[in-house]
PDB file of C-alpha atoms in Angstrom:
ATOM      1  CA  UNK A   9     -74.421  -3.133 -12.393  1.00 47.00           C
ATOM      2  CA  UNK A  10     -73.695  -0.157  -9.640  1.00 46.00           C
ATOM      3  CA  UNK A  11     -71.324  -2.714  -7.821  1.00 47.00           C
ATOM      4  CA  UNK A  12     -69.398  -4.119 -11.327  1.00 40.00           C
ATOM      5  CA  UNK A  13     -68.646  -0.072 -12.094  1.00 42.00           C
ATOM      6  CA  UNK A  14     -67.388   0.517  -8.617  1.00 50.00           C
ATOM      7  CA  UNK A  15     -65.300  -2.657  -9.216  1.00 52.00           C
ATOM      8  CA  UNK A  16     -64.191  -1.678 -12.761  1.00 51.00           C
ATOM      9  CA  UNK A  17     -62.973   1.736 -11.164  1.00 50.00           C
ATOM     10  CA  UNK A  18     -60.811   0.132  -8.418  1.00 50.00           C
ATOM     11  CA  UNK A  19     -59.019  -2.139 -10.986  1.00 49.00           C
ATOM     12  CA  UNK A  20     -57.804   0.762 -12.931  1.00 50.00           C
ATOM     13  CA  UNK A  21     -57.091   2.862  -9.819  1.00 55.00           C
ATOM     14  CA  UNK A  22     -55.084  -0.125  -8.899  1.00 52.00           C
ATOM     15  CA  UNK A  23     -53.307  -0.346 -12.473  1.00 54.00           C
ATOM     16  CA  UNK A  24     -52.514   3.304 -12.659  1.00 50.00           C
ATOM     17  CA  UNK A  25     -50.843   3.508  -9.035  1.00 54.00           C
ATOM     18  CA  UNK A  26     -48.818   0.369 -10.010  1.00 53.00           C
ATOM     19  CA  UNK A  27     -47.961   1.807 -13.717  1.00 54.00           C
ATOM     20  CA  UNK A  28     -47.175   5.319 -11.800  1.00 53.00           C
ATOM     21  CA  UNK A  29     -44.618   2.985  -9.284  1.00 50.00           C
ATOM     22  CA  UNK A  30     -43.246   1.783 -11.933  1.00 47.00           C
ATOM     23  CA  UNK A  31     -42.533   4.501 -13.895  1.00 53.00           C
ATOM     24  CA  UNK A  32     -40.674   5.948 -10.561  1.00 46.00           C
ATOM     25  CA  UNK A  33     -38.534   3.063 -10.277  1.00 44.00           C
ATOM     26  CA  UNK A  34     -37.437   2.963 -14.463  1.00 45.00           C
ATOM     27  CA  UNK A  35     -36.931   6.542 -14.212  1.00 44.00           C
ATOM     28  CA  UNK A  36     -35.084   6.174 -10.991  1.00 44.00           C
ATOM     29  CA  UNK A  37     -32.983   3.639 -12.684  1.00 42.00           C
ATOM     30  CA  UNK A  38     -31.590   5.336 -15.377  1.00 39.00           C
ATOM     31  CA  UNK A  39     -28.927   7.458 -14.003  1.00 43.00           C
ATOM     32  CA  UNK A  40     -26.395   4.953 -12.309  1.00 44.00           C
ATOM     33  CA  UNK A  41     -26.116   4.769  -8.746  1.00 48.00           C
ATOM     34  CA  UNK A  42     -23.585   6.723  -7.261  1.00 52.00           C
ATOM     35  CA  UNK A  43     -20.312   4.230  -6.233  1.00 54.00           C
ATOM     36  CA  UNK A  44     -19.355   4.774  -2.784  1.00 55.00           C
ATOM     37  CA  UNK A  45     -16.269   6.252  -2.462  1.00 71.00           C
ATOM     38  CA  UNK A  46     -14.749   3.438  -1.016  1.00 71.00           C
ATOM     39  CA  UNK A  47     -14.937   1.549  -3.988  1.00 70.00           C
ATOM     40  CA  UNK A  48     -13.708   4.687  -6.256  1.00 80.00           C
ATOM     41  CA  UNK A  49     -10.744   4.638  -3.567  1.00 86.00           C
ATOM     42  CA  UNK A  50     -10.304   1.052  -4.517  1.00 87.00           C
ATOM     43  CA  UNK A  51     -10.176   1.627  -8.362  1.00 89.00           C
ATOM     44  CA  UNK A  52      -7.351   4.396  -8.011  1.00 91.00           C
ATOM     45  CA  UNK A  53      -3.852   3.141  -9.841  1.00 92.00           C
ATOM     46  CA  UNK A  54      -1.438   1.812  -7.479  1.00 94.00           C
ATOM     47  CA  UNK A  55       0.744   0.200  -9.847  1.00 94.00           C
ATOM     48  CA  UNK A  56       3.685   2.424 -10.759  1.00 95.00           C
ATOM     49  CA  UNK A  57       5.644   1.475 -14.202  1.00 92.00           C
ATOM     50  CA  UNK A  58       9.583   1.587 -13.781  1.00 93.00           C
ATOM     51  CA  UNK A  59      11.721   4.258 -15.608  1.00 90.00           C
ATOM     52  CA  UNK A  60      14.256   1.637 -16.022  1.00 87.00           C
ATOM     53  CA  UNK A  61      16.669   3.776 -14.904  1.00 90.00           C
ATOM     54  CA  UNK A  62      17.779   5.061 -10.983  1.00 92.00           C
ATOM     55  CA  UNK A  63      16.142   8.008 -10.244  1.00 95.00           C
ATOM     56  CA  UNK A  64      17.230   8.456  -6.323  1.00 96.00           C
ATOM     57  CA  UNK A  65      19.136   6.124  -3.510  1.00 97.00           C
ATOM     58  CA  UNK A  66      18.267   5.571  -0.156  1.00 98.00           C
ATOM     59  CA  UNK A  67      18.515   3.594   3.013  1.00 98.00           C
ATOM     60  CA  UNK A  68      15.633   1.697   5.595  1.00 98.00           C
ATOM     61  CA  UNK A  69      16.300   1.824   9.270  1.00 98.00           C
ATOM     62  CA  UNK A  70      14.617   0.436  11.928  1.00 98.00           C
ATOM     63  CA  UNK A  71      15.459   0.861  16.083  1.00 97.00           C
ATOM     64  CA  UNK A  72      18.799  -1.108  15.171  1.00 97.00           C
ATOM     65  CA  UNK A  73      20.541   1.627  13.649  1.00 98.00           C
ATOM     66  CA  UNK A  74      20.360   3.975  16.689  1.00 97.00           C
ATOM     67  CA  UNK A  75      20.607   7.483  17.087  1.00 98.00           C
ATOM     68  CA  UNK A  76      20.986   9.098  13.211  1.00 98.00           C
ATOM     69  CA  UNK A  77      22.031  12.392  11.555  1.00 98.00           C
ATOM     70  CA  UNK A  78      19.706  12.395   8.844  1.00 98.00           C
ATOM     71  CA  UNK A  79      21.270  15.924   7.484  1.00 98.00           C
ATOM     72  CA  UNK A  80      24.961  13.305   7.068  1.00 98.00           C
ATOM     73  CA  UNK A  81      22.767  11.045   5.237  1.00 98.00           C
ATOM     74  CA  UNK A  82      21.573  13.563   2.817  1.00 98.00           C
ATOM     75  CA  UNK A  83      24.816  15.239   2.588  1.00 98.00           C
ATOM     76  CA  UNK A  84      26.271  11.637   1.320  1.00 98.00           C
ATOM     77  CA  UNK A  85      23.928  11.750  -1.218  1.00 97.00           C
ATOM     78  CA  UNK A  86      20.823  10.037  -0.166  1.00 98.00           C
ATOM     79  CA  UNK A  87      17.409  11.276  -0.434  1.00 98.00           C
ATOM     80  CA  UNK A  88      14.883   9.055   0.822  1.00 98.00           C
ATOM     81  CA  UNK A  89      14.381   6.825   4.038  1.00 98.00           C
ATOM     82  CA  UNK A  90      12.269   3.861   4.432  1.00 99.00           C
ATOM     83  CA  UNK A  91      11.472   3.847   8.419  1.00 98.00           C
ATOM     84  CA  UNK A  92       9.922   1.147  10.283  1.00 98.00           C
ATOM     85  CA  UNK A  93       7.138   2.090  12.217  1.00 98.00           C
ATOM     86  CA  UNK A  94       6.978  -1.144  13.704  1.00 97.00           C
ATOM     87  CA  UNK A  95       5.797  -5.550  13.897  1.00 96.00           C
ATOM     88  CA  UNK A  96       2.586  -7.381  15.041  1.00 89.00           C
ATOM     89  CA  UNK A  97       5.342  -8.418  17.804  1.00 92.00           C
ATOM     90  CA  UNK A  98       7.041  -5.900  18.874  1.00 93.00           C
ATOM     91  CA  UNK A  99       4.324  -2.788  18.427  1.00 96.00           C
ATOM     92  CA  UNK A 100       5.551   0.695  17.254  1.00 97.00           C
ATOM     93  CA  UNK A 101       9.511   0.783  16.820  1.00 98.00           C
ATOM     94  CA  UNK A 102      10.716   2.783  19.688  1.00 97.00           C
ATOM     95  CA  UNK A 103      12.276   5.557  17.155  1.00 98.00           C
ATOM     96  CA  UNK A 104       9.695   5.758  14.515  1.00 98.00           C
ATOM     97  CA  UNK A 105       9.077   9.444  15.740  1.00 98.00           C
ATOM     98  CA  UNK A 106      12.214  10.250  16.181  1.00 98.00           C
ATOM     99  CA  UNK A 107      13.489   9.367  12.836  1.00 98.00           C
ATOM    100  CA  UNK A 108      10.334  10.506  11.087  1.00 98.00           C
ATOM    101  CA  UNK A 109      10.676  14.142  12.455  1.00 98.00           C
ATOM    102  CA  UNK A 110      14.507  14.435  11.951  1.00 98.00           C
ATOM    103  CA  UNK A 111      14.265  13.039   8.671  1.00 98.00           C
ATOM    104  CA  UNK A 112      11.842  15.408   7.289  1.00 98.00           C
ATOM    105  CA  UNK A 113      13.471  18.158   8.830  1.00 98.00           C
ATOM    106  CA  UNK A 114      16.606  17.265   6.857  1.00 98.00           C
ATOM    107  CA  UNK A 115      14.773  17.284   3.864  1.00 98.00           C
ATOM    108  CA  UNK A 116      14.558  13.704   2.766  1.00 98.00           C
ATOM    109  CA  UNK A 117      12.024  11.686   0.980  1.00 98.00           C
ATOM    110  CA  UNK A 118       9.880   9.753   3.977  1.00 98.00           C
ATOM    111  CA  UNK A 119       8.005   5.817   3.538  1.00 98.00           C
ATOM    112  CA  UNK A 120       7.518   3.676   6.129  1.00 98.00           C
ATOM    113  CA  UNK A 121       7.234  -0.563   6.281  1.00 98.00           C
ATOM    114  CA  UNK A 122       5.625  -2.877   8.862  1.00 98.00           C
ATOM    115  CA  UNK A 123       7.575  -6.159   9.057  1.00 97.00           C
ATOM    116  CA  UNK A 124       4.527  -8.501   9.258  1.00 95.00           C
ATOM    117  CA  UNK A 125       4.005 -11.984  11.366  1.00 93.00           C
ATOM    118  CA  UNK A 126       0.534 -12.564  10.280  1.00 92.00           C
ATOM    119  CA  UNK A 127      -0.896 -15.906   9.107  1.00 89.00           C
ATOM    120  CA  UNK A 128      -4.066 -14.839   7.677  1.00 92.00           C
ATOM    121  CA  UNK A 129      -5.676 -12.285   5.885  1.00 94.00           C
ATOM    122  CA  UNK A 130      -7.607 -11.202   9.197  1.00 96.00           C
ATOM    123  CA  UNK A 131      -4.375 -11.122  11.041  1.00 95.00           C
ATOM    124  CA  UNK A 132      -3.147  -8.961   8.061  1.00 96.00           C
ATOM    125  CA  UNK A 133      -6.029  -6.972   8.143  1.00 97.00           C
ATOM    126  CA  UNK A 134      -5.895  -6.083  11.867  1.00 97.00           C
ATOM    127  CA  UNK A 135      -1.805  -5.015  11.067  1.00 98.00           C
ATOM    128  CA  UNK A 136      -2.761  -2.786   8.834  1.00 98.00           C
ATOM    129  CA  UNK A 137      -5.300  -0.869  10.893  1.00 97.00           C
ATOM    130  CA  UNK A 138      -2.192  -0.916  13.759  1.00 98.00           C
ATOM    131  CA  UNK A 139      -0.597   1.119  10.929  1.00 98.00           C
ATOM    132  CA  UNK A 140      -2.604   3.259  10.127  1.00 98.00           C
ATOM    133  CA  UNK A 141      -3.003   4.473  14.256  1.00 98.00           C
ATOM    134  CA  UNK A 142       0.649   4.397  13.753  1.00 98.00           C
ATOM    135  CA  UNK A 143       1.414   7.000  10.973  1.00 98.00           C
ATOM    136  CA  UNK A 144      -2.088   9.166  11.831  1.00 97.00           C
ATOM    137  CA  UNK A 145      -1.381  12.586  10.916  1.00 96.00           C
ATOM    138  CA  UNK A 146       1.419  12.098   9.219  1.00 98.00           C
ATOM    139  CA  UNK A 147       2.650  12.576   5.618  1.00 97.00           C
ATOM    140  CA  UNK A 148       4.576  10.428   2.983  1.00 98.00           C
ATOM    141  CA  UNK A 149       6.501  10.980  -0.077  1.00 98.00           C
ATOM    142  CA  UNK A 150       7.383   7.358  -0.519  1.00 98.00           C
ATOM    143  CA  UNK A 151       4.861   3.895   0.333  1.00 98.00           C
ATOM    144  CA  UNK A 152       3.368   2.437   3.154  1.00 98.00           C
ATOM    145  CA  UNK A 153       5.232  -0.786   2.281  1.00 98.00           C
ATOM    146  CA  UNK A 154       4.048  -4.780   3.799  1.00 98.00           C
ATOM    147  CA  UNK A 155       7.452  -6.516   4.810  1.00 97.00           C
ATOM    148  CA  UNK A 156       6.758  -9.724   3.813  1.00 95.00           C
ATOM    149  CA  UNK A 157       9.962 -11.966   4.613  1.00 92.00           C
ATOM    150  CA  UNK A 158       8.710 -13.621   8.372  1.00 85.00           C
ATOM    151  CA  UNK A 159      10.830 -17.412   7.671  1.00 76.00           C
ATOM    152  CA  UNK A 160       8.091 -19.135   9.072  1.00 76.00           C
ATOM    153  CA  UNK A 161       5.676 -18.110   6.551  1.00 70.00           C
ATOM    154  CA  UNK A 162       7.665 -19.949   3.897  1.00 71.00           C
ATOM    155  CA  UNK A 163       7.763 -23.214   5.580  1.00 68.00           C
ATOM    156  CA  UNK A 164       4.054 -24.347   4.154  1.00 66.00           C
ATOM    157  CA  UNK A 165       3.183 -24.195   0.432  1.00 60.00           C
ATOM    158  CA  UNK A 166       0.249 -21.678   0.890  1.00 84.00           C
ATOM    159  CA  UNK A 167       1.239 -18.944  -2.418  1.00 89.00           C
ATOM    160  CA  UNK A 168      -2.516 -18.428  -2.275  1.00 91.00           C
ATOM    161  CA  UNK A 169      -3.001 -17.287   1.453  1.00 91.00           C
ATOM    162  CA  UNK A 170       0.303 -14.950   1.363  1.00 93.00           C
ATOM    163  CA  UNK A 171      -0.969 -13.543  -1.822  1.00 95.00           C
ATOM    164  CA  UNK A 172      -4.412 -12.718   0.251  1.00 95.00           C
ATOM    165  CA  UNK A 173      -2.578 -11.534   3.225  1.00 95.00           C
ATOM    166  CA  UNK A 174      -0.868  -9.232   0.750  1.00 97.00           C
ATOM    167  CA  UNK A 175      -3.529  -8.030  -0.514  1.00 97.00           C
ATOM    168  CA  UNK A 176      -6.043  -7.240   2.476  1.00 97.00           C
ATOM    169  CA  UNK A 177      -2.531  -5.335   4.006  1.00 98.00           C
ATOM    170  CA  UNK A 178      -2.614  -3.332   1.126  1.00 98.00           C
ATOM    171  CA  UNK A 179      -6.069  -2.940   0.411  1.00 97.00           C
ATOM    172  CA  UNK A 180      -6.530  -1.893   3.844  1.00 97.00           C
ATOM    173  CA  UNK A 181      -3.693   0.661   3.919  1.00 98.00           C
ATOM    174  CA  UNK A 182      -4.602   2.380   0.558  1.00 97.00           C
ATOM    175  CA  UNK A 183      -8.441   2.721   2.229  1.00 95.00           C
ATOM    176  CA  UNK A 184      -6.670   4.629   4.498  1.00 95.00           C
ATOM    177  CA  UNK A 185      -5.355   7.446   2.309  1.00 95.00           C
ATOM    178  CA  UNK A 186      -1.771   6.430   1.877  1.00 97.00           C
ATOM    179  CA  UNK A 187      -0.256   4.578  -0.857  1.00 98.00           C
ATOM    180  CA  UNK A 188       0.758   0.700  -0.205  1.00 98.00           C
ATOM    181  CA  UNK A 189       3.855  -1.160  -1.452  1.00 98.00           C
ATOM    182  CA  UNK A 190       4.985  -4.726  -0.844  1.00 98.00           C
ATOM    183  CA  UNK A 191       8.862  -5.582   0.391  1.00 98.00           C
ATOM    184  CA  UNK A 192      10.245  -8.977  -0.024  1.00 96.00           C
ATOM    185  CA  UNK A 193      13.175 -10.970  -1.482  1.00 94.00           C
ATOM    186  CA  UNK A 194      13.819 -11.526  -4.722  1.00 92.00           C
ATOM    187  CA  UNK A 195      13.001 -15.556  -3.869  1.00 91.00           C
ATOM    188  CA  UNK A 196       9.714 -15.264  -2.176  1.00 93.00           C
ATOM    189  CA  UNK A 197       8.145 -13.164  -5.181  1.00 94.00           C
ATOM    190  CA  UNK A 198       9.111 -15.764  -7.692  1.00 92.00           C
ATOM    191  CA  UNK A 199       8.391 -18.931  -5.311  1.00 91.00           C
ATOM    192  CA  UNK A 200       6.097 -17.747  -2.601  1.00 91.00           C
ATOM    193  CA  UNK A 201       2.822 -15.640  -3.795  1.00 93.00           C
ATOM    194  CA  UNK A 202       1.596 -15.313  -6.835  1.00 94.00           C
ATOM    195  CA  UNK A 203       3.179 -12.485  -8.680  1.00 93.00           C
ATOM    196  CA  UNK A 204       1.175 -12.079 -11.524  1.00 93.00           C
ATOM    197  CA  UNK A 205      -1.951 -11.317  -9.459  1.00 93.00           C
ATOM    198  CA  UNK A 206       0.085  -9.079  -6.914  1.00 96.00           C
ATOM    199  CA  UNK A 207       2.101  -7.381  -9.673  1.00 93.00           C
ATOM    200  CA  UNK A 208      -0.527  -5.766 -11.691  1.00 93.00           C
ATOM    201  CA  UNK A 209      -2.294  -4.201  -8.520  1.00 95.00           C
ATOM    202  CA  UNK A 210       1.096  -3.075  -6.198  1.00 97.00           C
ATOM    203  CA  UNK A 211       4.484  -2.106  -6.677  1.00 98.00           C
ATOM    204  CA  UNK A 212       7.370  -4.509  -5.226  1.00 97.00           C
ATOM    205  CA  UNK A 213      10.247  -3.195  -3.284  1.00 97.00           C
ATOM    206  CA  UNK A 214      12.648  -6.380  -4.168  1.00 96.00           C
ATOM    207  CA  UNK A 215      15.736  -7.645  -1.669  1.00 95.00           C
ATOM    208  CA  UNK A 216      18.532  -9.304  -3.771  1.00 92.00           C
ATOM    209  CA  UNK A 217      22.261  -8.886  -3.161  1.00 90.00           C
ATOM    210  CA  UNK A 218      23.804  -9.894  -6.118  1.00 82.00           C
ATOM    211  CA  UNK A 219      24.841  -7.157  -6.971  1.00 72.00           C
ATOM    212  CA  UNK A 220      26.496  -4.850  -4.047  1.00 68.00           C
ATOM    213  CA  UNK A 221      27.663  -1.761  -6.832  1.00 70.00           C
ATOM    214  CA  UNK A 222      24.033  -1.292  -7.839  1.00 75.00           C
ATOM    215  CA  UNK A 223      24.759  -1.464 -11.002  1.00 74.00           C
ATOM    216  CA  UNK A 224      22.984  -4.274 -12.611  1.00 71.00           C
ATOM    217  CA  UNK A 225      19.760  -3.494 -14.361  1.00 73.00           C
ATOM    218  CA  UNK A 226      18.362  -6.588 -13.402  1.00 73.00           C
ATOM    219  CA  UNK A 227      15.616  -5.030 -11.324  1.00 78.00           C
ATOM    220  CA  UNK A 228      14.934  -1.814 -13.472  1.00 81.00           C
ATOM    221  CA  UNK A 229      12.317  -3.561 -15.293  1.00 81.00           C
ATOM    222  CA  UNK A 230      10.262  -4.656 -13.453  1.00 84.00           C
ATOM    223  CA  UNK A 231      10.028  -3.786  -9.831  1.00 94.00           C
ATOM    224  CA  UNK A 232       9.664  -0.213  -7.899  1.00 96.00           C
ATOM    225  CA  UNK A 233      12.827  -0.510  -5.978  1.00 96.00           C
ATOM    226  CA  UNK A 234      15.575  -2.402  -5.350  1.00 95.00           C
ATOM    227  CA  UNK A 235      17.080  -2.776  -1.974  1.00 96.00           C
ATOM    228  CA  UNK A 236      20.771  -4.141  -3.393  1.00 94.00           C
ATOM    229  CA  UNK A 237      22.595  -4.640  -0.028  1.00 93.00           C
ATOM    230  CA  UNK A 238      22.547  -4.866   3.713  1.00 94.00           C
ATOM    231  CA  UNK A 239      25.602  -4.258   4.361  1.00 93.00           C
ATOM    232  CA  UNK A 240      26.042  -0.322   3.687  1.00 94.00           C
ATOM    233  CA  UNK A 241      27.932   2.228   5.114  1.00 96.00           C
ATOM    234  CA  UNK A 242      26.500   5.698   5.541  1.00 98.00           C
ATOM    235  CA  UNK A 243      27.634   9.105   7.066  1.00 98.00           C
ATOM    236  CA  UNK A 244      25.773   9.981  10.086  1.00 98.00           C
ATOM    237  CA  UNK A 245      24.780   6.179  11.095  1.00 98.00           C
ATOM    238  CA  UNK A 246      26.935   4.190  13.561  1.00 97.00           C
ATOM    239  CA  UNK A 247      25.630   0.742  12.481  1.00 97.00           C
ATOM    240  CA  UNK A 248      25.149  -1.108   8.972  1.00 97.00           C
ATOM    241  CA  UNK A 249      22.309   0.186   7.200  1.00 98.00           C
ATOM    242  CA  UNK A 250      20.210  -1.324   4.132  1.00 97.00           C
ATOM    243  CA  UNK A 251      20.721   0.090   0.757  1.00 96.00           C
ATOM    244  CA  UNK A 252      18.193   0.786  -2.043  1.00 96.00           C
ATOM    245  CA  UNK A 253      17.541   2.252  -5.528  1.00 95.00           C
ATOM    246  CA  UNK A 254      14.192   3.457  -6.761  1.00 96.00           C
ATOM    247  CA  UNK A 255      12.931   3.100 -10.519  1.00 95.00           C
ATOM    248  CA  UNK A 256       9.678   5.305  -9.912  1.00 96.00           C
ATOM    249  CA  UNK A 257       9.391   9.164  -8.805  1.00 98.00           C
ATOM    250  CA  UNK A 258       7.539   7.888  -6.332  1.00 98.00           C
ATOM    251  CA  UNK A 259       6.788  12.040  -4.895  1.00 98.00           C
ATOM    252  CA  UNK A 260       5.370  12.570  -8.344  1.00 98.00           C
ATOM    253  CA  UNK A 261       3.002   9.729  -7.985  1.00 98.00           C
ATOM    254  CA  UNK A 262       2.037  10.044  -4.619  1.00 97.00           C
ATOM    255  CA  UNK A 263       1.204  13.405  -5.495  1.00 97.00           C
ATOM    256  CA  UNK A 264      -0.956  12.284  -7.777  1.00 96.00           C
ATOM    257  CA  UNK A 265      -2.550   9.554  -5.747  1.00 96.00           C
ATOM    258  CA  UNK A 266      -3.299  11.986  -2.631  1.00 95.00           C
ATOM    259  CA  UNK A 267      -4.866  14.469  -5.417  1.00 93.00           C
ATOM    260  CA  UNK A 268      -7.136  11.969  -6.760  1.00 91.00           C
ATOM    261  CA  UNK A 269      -7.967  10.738  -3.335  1.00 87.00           C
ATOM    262  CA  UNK A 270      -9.375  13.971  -1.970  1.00 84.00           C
ATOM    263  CA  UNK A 271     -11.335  14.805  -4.866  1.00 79.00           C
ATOM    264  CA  UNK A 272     -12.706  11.152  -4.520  1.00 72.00           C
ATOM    265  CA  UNK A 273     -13.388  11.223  -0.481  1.00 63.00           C
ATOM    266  CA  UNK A 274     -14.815  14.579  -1.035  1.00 60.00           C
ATOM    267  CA  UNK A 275     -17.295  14.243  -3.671  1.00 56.00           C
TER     268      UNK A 275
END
């Protein structure tokens, strides 16, 4: 009988530990777990919606365009510069810091875009982190845009790899607290990747020179920016320089963006 009770007593000693586990566990359950502010970074809006209107011109420029006066350019009444910081190929364009510093000391509006050669997402991936040494330390008013035009790309129907390559790029870039963007022609987002995917997570920077006066609507719809011709002449440049429209205050959003970022990798 002594031996049953001593039994008896271990059972519920047993059944209350496991009850009070339990109880931990439930209770320890209710309030959510907290989501790691990677994944809040992932979940902030970087999908702008155009005015349908112009809001501001600028130009891109790369090494090609050579020594610049970016106070001319601003003077001829453009206020933001798209600068290469460099390709998978070629590494960091020779005058990224140069234009970046005399640019913002003129007072302009300052993105940057990587022309990509990748053929993967993990080539894409490791591009992206090349950016991001790149542009360490520095500041933007305009995206981090993906160049997305390499020829060779487009010689293999693979939509569905691009459109991942896309996306890790900006993924990637956006993890590390600066806004992405995706440049390509006008023909490669309608034939090439698949748009409807890519279009409701990043805005599109769209080549297409149909129209060289900038005056078609066409692109105000739908798409960030519009980079209407190649052929463009501009005070204080010595060369032919790209010329673009933007449909979004993109200074305004990014703004916005960097505030919610540093309320979301500080909490």
């Amino acid at each position: 009988m002594k031996n049953f009770i001593t039994e008896h007593k271990k059972i519920i000693m047993f059944s209350f530990i496991i009850l009070l586990l339990v109880m931990i566990f439930t209770t320890a359950g209710i309030a959510s777990p907290k989501k790691p502010n990677i994944e809040i970074i992932d979940d902030i809006k970087t999908c702008s919606i155009p005015e349908g209107k112009i809001l501001a011109h600028g130009i891109d420029v790369s090494k090609y365009q050579g020594d610049i006066d970016f106070k001319k350019v601003k003077n001829d009444g453009y206020s933001f510069v798209i600068i290469r910081v460099g390709t998978s190929q070629g590494g960091k364009d020779k005058n990224f810091e140069t234009y970046y510093k005399d640019a913002k000391a003129a007072g302009l509006d300052i993105g940057c875009y990587y022309y990509t050669y990748a053929y993967s997402a993990g080539e894409a991936k490791k591009e992206a982190q090349d950016v991001l040494s790149y542009i360490k330390g520095k500041t933007f008013t305009y995206p981090v845009f993906f160049d997305f035009e390499f020829p060779e790309l487009l010689k293999y129907s693979r939509a569905d790899e691009n459109t991942k390559m896309i996306n890790t790029f900006c993924k990637y870039i956006k993890r590390g607290g600066y806004y992405p963007g995706v440049y390509t022609s006008n023909s490669i987002y309608n034939n090439h990747i698949d748009n409807i995917t890519l279009g409701s997570k990043w805005d599109f920077w769209i080549a297409n020179y149909i129209d060289d006066t900038h005056n078609s609507d066409k692109f105000s719809k739908g798409f960030s920016m519009w980079q209407y011709s190649s052929n463009g002449s501009v005070s204080g440049i010595n060369a032919r320089v790209d010329l673009n429209v933007v449909y979004v205050d993109y200074p305004r959003i990014i703004e916005e963006f960097n505030s919610k970022l540093k309320k979301y990798v500080e909490s």
